Coordinates of C-alpha atoms in Angstrom, one line a residue:
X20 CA 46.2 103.2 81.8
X21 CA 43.2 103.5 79.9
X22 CA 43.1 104.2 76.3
X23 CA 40.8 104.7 73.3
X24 CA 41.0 101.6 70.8
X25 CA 40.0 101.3 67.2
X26 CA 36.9 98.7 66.5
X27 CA 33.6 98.5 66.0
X28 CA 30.2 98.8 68.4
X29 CA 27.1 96.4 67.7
X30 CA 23.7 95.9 69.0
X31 CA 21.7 92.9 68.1
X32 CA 18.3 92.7 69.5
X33 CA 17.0 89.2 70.0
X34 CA 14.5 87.1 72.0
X35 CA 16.7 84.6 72.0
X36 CA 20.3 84.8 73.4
X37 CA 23.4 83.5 71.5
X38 CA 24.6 80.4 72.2
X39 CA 28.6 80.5 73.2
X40 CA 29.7 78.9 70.5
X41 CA 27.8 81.6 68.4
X42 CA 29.1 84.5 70.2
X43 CA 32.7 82.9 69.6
X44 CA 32.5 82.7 65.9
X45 CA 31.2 86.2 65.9
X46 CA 34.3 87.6 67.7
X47 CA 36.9 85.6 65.9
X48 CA 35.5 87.0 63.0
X49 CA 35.5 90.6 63.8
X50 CA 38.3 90.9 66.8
X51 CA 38.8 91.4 70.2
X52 CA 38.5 95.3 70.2
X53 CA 34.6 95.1 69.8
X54 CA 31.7 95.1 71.9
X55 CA 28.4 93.4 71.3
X56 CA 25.5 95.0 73.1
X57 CA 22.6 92.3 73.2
X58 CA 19.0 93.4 74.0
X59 CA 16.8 90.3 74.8
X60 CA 13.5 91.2 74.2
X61 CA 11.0 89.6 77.3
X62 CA 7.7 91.3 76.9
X63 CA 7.2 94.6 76.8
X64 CA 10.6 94.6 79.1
X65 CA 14.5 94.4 77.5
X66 CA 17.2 93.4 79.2
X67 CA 20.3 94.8 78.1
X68 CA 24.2 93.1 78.8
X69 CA 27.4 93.4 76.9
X70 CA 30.2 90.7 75.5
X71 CA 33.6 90.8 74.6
X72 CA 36.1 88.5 73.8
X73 CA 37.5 89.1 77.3
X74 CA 34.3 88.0 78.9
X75 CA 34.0 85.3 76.8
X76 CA 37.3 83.9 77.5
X77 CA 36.5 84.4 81.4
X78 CA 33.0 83.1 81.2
X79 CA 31.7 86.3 82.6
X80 CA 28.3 85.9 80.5
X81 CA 26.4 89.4 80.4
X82 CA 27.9 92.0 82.0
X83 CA 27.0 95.8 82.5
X84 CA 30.3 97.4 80.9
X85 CA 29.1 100.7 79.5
X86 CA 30.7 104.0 80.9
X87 CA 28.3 106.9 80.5
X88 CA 30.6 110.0 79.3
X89 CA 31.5 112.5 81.2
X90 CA 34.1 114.6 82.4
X91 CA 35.3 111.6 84.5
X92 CA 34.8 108.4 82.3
X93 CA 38.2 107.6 81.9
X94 CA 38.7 108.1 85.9
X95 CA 35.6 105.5 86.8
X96 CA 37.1 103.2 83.6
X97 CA 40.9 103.1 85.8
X98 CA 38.5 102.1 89.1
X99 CA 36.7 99.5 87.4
X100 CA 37.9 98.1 84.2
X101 CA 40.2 94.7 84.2
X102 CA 43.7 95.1 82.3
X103 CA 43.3 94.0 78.5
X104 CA 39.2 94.4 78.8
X105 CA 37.5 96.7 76.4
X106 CA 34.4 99.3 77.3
X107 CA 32.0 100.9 75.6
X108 CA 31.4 104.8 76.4
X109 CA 27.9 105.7 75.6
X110 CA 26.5 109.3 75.5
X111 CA 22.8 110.7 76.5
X112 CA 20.9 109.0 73.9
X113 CA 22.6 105.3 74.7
X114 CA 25.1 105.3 71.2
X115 CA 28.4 104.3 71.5
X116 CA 31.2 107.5 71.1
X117 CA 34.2 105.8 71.9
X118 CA 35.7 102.1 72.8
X119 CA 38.2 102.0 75.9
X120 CA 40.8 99.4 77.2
X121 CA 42.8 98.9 80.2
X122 CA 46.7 98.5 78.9
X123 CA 49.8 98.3 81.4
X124 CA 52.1 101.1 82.5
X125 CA 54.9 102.0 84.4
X126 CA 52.8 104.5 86.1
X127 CA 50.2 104.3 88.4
X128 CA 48.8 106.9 90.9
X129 CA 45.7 107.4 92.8
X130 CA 42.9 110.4 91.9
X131 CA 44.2 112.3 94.9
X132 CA 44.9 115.6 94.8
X133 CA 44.9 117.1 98.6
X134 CA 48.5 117.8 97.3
X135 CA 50.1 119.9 95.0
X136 CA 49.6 119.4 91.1
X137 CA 53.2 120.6 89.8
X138 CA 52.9 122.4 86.7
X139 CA 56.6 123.8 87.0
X140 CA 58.2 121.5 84.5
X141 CA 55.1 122.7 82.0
X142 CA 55.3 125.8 82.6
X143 CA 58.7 125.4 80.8
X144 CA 56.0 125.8 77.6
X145 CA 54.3 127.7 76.1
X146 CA 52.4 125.5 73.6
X147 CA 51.5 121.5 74.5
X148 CA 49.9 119.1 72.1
X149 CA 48.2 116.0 74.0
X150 CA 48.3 113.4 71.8
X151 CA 45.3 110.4 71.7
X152 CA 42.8 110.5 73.7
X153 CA 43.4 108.5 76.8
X154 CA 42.9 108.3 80.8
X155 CA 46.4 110.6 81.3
X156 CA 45.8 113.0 78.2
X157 CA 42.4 113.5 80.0
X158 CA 43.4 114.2 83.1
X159 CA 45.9 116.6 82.7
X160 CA 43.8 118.4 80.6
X161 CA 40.6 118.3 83.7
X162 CA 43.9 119.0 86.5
X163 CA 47.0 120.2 85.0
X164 CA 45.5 122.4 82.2
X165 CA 43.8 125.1 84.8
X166 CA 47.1 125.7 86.4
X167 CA 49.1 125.9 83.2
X168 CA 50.7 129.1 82.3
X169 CA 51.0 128.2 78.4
X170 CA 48.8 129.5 75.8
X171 CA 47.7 127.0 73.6
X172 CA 46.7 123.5 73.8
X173 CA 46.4 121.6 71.3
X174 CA 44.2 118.2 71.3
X175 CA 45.4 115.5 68.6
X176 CA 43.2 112.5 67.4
X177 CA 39.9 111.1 67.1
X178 CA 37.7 111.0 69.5
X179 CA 38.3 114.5 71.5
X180 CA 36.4 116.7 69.3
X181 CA 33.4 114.7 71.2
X182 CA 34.8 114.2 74.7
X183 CA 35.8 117.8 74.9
X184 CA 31.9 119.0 75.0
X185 CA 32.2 117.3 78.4
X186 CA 35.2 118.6 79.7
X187 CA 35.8 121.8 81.4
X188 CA 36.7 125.4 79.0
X189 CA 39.4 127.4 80.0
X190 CA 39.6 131.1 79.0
X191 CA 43.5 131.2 79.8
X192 CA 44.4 129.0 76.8
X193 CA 43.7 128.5 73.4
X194 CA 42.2 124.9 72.7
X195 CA 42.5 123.5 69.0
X196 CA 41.0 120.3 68.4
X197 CA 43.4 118.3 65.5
X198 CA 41.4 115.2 64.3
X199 CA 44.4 113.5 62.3
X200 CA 47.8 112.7 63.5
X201 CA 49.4 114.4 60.1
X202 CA 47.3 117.9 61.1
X203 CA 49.5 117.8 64.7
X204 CA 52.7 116.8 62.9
X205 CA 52.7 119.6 60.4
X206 CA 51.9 122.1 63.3
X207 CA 54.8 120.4 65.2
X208 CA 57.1 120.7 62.4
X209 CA 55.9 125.0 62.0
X210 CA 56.4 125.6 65.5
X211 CA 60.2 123.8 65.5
X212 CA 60.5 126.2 62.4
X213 CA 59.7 128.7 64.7
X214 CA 61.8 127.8 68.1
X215 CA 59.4 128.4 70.3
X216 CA 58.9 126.2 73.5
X217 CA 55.8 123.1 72.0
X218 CA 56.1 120.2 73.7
X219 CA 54.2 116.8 72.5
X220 CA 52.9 114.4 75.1
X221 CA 52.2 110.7 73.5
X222 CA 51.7 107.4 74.3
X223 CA 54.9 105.0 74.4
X224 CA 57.1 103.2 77.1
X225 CA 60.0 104.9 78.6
X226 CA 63.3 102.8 78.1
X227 CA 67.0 103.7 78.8
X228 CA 67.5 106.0 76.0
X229 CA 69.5 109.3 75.3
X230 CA 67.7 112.7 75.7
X231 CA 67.4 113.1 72.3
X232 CA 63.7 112.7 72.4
X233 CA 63.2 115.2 75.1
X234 CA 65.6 117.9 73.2
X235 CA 63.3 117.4 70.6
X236 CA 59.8 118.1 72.5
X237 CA 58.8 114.5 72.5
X238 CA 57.6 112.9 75.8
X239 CA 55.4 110.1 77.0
X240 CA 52.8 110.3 79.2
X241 CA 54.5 108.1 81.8
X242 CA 57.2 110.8 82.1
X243 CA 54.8 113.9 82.3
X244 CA 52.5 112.6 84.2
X245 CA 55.2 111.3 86.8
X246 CA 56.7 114.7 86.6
X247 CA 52.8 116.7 86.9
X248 CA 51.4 114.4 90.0
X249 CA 54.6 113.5 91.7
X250 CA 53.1 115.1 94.9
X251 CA 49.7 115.0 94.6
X252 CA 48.5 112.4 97.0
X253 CA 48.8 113.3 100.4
X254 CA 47.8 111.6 103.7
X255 CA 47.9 113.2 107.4
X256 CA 48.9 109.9 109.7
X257 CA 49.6 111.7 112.4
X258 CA 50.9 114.8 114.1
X259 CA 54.4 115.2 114.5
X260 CA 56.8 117.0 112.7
X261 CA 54.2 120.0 112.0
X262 CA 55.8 121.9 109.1
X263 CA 57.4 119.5 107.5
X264 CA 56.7 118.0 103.9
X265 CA 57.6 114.0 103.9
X266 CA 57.6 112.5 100.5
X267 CA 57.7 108.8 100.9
X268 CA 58.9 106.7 97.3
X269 CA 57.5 103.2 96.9
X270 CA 57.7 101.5 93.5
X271 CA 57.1 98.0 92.0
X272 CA 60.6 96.6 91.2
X273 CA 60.6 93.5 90.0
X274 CA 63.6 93.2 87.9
X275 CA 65.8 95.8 89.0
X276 CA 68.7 95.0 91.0
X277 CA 69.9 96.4 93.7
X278 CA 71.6 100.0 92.3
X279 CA 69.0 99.9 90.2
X280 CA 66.8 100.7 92.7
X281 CA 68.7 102.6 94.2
X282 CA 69.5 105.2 91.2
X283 CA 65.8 105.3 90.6
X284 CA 64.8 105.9 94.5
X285 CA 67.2 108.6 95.1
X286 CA 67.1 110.3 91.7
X287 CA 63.4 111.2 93.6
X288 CA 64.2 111.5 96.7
X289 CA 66.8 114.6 95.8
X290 CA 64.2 116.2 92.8
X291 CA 61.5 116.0 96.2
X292 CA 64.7 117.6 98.1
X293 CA 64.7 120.2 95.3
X294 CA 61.0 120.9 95.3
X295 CA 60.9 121.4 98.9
X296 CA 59.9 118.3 100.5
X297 CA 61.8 115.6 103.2
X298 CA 62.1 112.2 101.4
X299 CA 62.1 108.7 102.7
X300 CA 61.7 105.6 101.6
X301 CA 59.5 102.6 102.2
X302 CA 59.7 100.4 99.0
X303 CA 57.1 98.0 100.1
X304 CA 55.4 97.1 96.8
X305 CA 58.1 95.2 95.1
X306 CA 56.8 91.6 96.2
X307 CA 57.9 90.2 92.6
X308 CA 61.6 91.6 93.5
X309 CA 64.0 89.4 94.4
X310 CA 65.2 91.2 97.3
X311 CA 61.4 90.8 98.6
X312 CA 60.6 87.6 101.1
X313 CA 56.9 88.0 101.5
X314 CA 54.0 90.4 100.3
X315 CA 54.5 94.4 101.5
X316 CA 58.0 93.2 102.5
X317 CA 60.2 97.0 102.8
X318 CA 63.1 96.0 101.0
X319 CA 64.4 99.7 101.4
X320 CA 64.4 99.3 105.2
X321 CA 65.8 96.1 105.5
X322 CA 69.5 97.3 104.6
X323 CA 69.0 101.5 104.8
X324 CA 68.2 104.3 107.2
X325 CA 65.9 106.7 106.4
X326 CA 67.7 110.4 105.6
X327 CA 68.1 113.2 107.9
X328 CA 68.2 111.1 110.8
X329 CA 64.2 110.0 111.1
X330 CA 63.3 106.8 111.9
X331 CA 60.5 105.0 109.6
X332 CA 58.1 105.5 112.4
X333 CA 58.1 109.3 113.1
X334 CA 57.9 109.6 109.2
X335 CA 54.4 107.3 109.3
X336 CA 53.4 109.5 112.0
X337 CA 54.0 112.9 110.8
X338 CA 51.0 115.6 109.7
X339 CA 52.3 115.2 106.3
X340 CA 52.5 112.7 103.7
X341 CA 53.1 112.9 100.6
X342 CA 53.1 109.2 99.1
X343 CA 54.6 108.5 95.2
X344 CA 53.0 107.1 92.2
X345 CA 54.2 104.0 90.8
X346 CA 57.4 105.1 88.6
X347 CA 60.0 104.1 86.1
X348 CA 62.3 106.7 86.6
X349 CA 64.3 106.1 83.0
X350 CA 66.7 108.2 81.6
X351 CA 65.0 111.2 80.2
X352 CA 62.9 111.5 83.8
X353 CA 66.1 110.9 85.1
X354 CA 68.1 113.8 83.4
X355 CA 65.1 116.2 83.9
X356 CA 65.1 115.7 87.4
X357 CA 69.5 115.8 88.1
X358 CA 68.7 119.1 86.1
X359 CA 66.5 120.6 89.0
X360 CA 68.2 118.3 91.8
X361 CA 71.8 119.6 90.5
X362 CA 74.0 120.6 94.0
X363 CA 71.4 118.8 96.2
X364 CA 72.4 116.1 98.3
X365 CA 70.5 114.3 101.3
X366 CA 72.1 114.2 105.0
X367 CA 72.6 110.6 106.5
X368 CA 73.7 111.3 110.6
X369 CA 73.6 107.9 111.1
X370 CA 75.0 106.8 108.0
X371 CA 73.5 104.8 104.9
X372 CA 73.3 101.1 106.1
X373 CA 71.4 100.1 108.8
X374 CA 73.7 97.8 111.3
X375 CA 72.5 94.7 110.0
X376 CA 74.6 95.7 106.5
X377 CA 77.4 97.4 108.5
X378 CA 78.5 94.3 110.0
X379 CA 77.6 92.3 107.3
X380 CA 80.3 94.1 105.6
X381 CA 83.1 94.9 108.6
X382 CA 83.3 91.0 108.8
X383 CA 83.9 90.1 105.1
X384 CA 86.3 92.8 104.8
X385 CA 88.6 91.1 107.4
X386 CA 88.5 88.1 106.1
X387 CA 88.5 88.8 102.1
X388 CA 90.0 92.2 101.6
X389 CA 92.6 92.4 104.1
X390 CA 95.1 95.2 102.3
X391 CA 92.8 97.2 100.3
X392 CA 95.6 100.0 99.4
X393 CA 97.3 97.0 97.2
X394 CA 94.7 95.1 95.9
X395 CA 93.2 95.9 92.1
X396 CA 89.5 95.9 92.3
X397 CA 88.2 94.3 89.2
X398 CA 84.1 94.5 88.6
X399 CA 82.8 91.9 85.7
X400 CA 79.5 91.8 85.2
X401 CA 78.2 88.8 83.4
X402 CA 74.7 86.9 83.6
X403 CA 71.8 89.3 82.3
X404 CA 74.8 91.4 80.8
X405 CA 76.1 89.1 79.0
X406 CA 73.9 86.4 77.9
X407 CA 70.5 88.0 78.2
X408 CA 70.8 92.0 77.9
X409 CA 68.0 94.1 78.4
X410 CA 67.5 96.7 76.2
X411 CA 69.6 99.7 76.2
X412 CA 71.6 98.1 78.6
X413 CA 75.5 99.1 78.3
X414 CA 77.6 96.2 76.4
X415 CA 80.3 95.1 78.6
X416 CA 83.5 93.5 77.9
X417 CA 84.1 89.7 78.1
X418 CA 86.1 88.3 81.3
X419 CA 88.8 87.1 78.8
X420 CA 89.4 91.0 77.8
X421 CA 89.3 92.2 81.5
X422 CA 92.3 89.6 81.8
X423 CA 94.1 91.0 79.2
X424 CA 93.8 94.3 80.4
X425 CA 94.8 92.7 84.1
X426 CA 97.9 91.5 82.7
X427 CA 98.7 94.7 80.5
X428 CA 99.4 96.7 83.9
X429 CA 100.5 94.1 86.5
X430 CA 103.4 95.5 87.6
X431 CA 102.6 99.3 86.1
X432 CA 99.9 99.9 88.7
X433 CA 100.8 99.4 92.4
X434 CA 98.9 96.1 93.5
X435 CA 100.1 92.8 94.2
X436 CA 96.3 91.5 94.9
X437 CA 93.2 91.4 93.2
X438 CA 89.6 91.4 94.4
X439 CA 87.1 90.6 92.0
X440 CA 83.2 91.8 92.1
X441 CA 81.0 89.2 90.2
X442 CA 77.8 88.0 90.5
X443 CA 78.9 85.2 87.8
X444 CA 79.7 82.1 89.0
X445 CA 81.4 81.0 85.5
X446 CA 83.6 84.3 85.4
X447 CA 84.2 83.7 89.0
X448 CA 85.8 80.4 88.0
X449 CA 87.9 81.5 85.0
X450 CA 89.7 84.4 87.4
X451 CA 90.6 81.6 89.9
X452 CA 91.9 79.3 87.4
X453 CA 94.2 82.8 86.0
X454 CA 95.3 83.9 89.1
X455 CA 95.3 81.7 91.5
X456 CA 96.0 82.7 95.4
X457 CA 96.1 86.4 93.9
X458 CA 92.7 87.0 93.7
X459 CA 90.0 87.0 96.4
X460 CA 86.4 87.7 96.4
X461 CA 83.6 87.5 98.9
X462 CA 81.6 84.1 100.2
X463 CA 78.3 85.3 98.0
X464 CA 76.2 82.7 96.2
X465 CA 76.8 83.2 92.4
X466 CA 74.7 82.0 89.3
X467 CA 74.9 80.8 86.0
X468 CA 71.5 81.7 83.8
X469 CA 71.2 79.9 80.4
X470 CA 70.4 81.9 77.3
X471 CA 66.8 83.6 77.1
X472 CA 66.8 83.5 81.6
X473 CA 67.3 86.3 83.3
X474 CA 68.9 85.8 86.7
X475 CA 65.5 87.3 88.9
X476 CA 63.8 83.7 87.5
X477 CA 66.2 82.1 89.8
X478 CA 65.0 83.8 92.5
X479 CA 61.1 83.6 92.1
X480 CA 60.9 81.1 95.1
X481 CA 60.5 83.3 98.4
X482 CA 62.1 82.5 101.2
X483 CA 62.4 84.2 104.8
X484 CA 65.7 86.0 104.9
X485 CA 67.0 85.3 101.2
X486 CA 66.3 88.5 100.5
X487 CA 68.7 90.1 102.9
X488 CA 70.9 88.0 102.1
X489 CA 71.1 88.8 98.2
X490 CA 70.9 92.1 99.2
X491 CA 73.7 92.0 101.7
X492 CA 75.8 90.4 99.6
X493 CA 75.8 92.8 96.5
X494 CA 76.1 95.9 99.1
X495 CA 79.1 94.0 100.6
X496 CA 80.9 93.3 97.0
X497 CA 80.6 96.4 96.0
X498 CA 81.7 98.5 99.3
X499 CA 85.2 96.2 99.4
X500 CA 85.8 97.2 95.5
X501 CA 84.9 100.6 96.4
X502 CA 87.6 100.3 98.9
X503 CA 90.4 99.2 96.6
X504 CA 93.6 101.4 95.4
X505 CA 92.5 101.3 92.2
X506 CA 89.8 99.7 89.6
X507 CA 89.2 98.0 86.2
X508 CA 85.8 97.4 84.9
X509 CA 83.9 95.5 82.7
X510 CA 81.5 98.3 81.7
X511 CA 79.0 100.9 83.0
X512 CA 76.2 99.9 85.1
X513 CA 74.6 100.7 88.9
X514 CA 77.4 99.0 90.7
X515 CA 80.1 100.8 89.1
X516 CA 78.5 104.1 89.9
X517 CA 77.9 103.0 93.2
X518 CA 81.8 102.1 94.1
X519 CA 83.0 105.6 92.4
X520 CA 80.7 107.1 94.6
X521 CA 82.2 105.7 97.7
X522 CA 85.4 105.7 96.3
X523 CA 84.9 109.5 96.3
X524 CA 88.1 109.9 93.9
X525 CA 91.0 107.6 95.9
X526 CA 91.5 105.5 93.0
X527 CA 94.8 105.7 91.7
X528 CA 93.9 104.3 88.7
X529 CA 90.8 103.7 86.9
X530 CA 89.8 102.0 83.7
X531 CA 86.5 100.9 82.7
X532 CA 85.8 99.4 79.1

């Protein structure tokens, strides 16, 4: 994402360049959100480069890094810029208007637009403050703005009262320029006063939050962006399946586990059902993941089918494609899109798992959960939970509580086995030593992480077929618990949803801390 930044623009006109060391006292001194535009003087002739601290540090020496502005500076700045580099925008007459950087976020999308730009979920309001001017403020105001049906627009902080000369007018909406961030807080604080439908974009980082936020007006540009350009970029690889709408979700997962992933992938796949569209899934951009052996490595395909019953291939030859942005699909995303999703669900003729996971699982059900109607299915999570959590993360109980609740209804609930779901090899260890011949569990490899390392470090070394087998083996511990009579568990989290769903409501007993 590129956004404006706060520093300062210089020009120093020389017939001598500056010697490195020279340049690097100057930017320790002033800071690494400034640009230094040096004209050396040869002749009647100048020669104009640009430094930063970022080309220092890389060596780069002079480089051309001005952006003439335009309607489509921030666009060219996403083509071209290098994350963490800065960029000066110059207007008509060569002075500096505005500094720009390239910052990370957990969205990322093409300038494509043969497909549709969704203005449903703003639509929802009828006035919309954009707040900062940045690369996604700027283009939803070029692409999303024309299609809007609200009435007033309102365009917070510095910089836009100059960039706006150079962006399209609009007759449908009213457009108010705010210089300071207090000016769009007291007009956000009037029109709460007033109930009426204003919803504030800004910049932030989704995180697992409640929907407090979004009951309040408040979203990030991650989430309405993801929401505006979901199905924007579309390709035409081939010709079957005239009339039909794929949406295909991809995503760069790199510490997600396996329900993870899957929570996020299908939340999208039923809001594309929703919205009219036939979703699959190729999830071949998540080489840091741990379920990934090798660069564009589909670690959807590898354990799933594709939904109503088309094969991976049709899909990539159909006449139309709709391919997804890069997406964090938190909680608020999350909620919006279950709201518009709500009674949809996806067909699966052929089943979930491809055959490769069904057998995985037939054969470790024989041998390790032999009577499921009287076995207790116990889920501990530990690791990441427990020594490292992530934020926002759901606390869950230590193993030496889920013991005690164990041993509060042996012999109240109908089991006389247990089978126990950890990915914990100390946990694992401690309900041996307990329960002795009792309790069973699956053959999978289990870890122990030390405080501050999150279990995905322990998988960073790729190897051919590792990552079907981690993958295998989670799907396989969770499908026997789901298969028990009834269930205690450590806490919330993916893998407990995941077993009630399969479970579909035969538990005879449930109790999750």
């Amino acid at each position: 994402m590129i956004i404006s930044v706060s520093g300062e623009f210089f020009v120093f006109d020389t017939e001598v360049l500056p010697t490195k060391e020279e340049l690097d006292s100057f930017f320790r001194d002033k800071g690494e959100h400034n640009v230094l535009e040096v004209r050396l003087h040869v002749g009647d002739e100048v020669q104009v480069g640009y430094v930063t601290q970022k080309t220092l540090e890389y060596q780069m020496g002079y480089v051309n890094l001005a952006l003439a502005m335009g309607e489509d500076t921030f666009e060219r700045a996403a083509e071209i810029c290098p994350r963490d580099f800065v960029m000066p925008v110059l207007d008509g007459d060569g002075n500096c208007v505005n500094l720009v950087r390239k910052v990370w976020s957990s969205y990322e999308h093409v300038y494509q637009y043969e497909g549709m730009v969704d203005v449903s979920f703003l639509d929802c309001y009828e006035s919309m403050a954009l707040v900062r001017l940045n690369e996604y403020s700027v283009e939803l105001f070029r692409r999303a703005v024309p299609l809007w049906h609200g009435k007033e627009l309102f365009l917070v902080g510095e910089g836009w009262r100059e960039f706006v000369e150079v962006l399209p007018a609009f007759s449908h909406v009213k457009v108010t320029v705010l210089d300071r961030l207090e000016q769009w807080e007291e007009v956000r604080r009037e029109k709460g006063s007033q109930g009426e439908g204003f919803l504030s974009v800004v910049e932030g980082i989704p995180e697992n939050e409640g929907t407090e936020r979004y009951e309040s007006g408040l979203l990030y540009y991650d989430e309405v962006m993801t929401l505006t350009f979901l199905f924007s970029n579309v390709t035409r690889p081939g010709v079957r399946n005239p009339g039909i709408r794929f949406f295909l979700i991809d995503g760069k997962f790199s510490l997600e586990g396996m329900f993870a992933i899957w929570m996020k992938a299908f939340t999208a796949a039923r809001y594309a059902l929703a919205r009219g569209y036939a979703p699959a899934f190729a999830i071949i951009s998540s080489d840091r993941n741990m379920y990934s052996d090798h660069p564009g490595d589909d670690i959807w395909n590898k354990f799933f089918l594709q939904p109503g019953g088309y094969t991976m291939e049709e899909v990539q030859e159909s006449s139309y494609v709709a391919l997804s942005p890069n997406m964090n699909l938190m909680n608020t995303v999350r909620y919006i899109m279950d709201q518009v999703s709500a009674g949809k669900d996806m067909l699966w003729p052929g089943g979930i798992w491809n055959s490769q996971v069904k057998a995985y699982i037939e054969d470790r059900q024989k041998r390790f959960l032999p009577h499921p109607e009287e076995t207790l299915g116990v889920l501990v999570r530990g690791t990441d939970y427990v020594k490292n959590p992530l934020p926002n993360h759901p606390k869950h109980a230590a193993v030496e509580q889920v013991m005690e609740k164990i041993d509060e209804v042996d012999g109240r609930w109908p089991f006389r086995w247990i089978y126990l779901a950890t990915e914990d090899a100390g946990i694992c260890q401690q309900m041996k030593d307990r329960y002795g011949d009792r309790l069973t569990c699956t053959d999978q490899e289990r870890y122990t992480v030390e405080p501050g390392q999150l279990l995905v470090e322990l998988h960073k070394e790729k190897q051919e077929g590792k990552g079907f087998r981690l993958g295998a083996e989670y799907l396989c511990s969770i499908s026997l618990l789901a298969q028990c009579s009834s269930l205690i568990a450590s806490g919330p989290c993916g893998a407990l949803g995941e077993a009630m769903r399969q479970n579909d409501g035969r538990y005879g007993e449930v109790f999750v801390f």
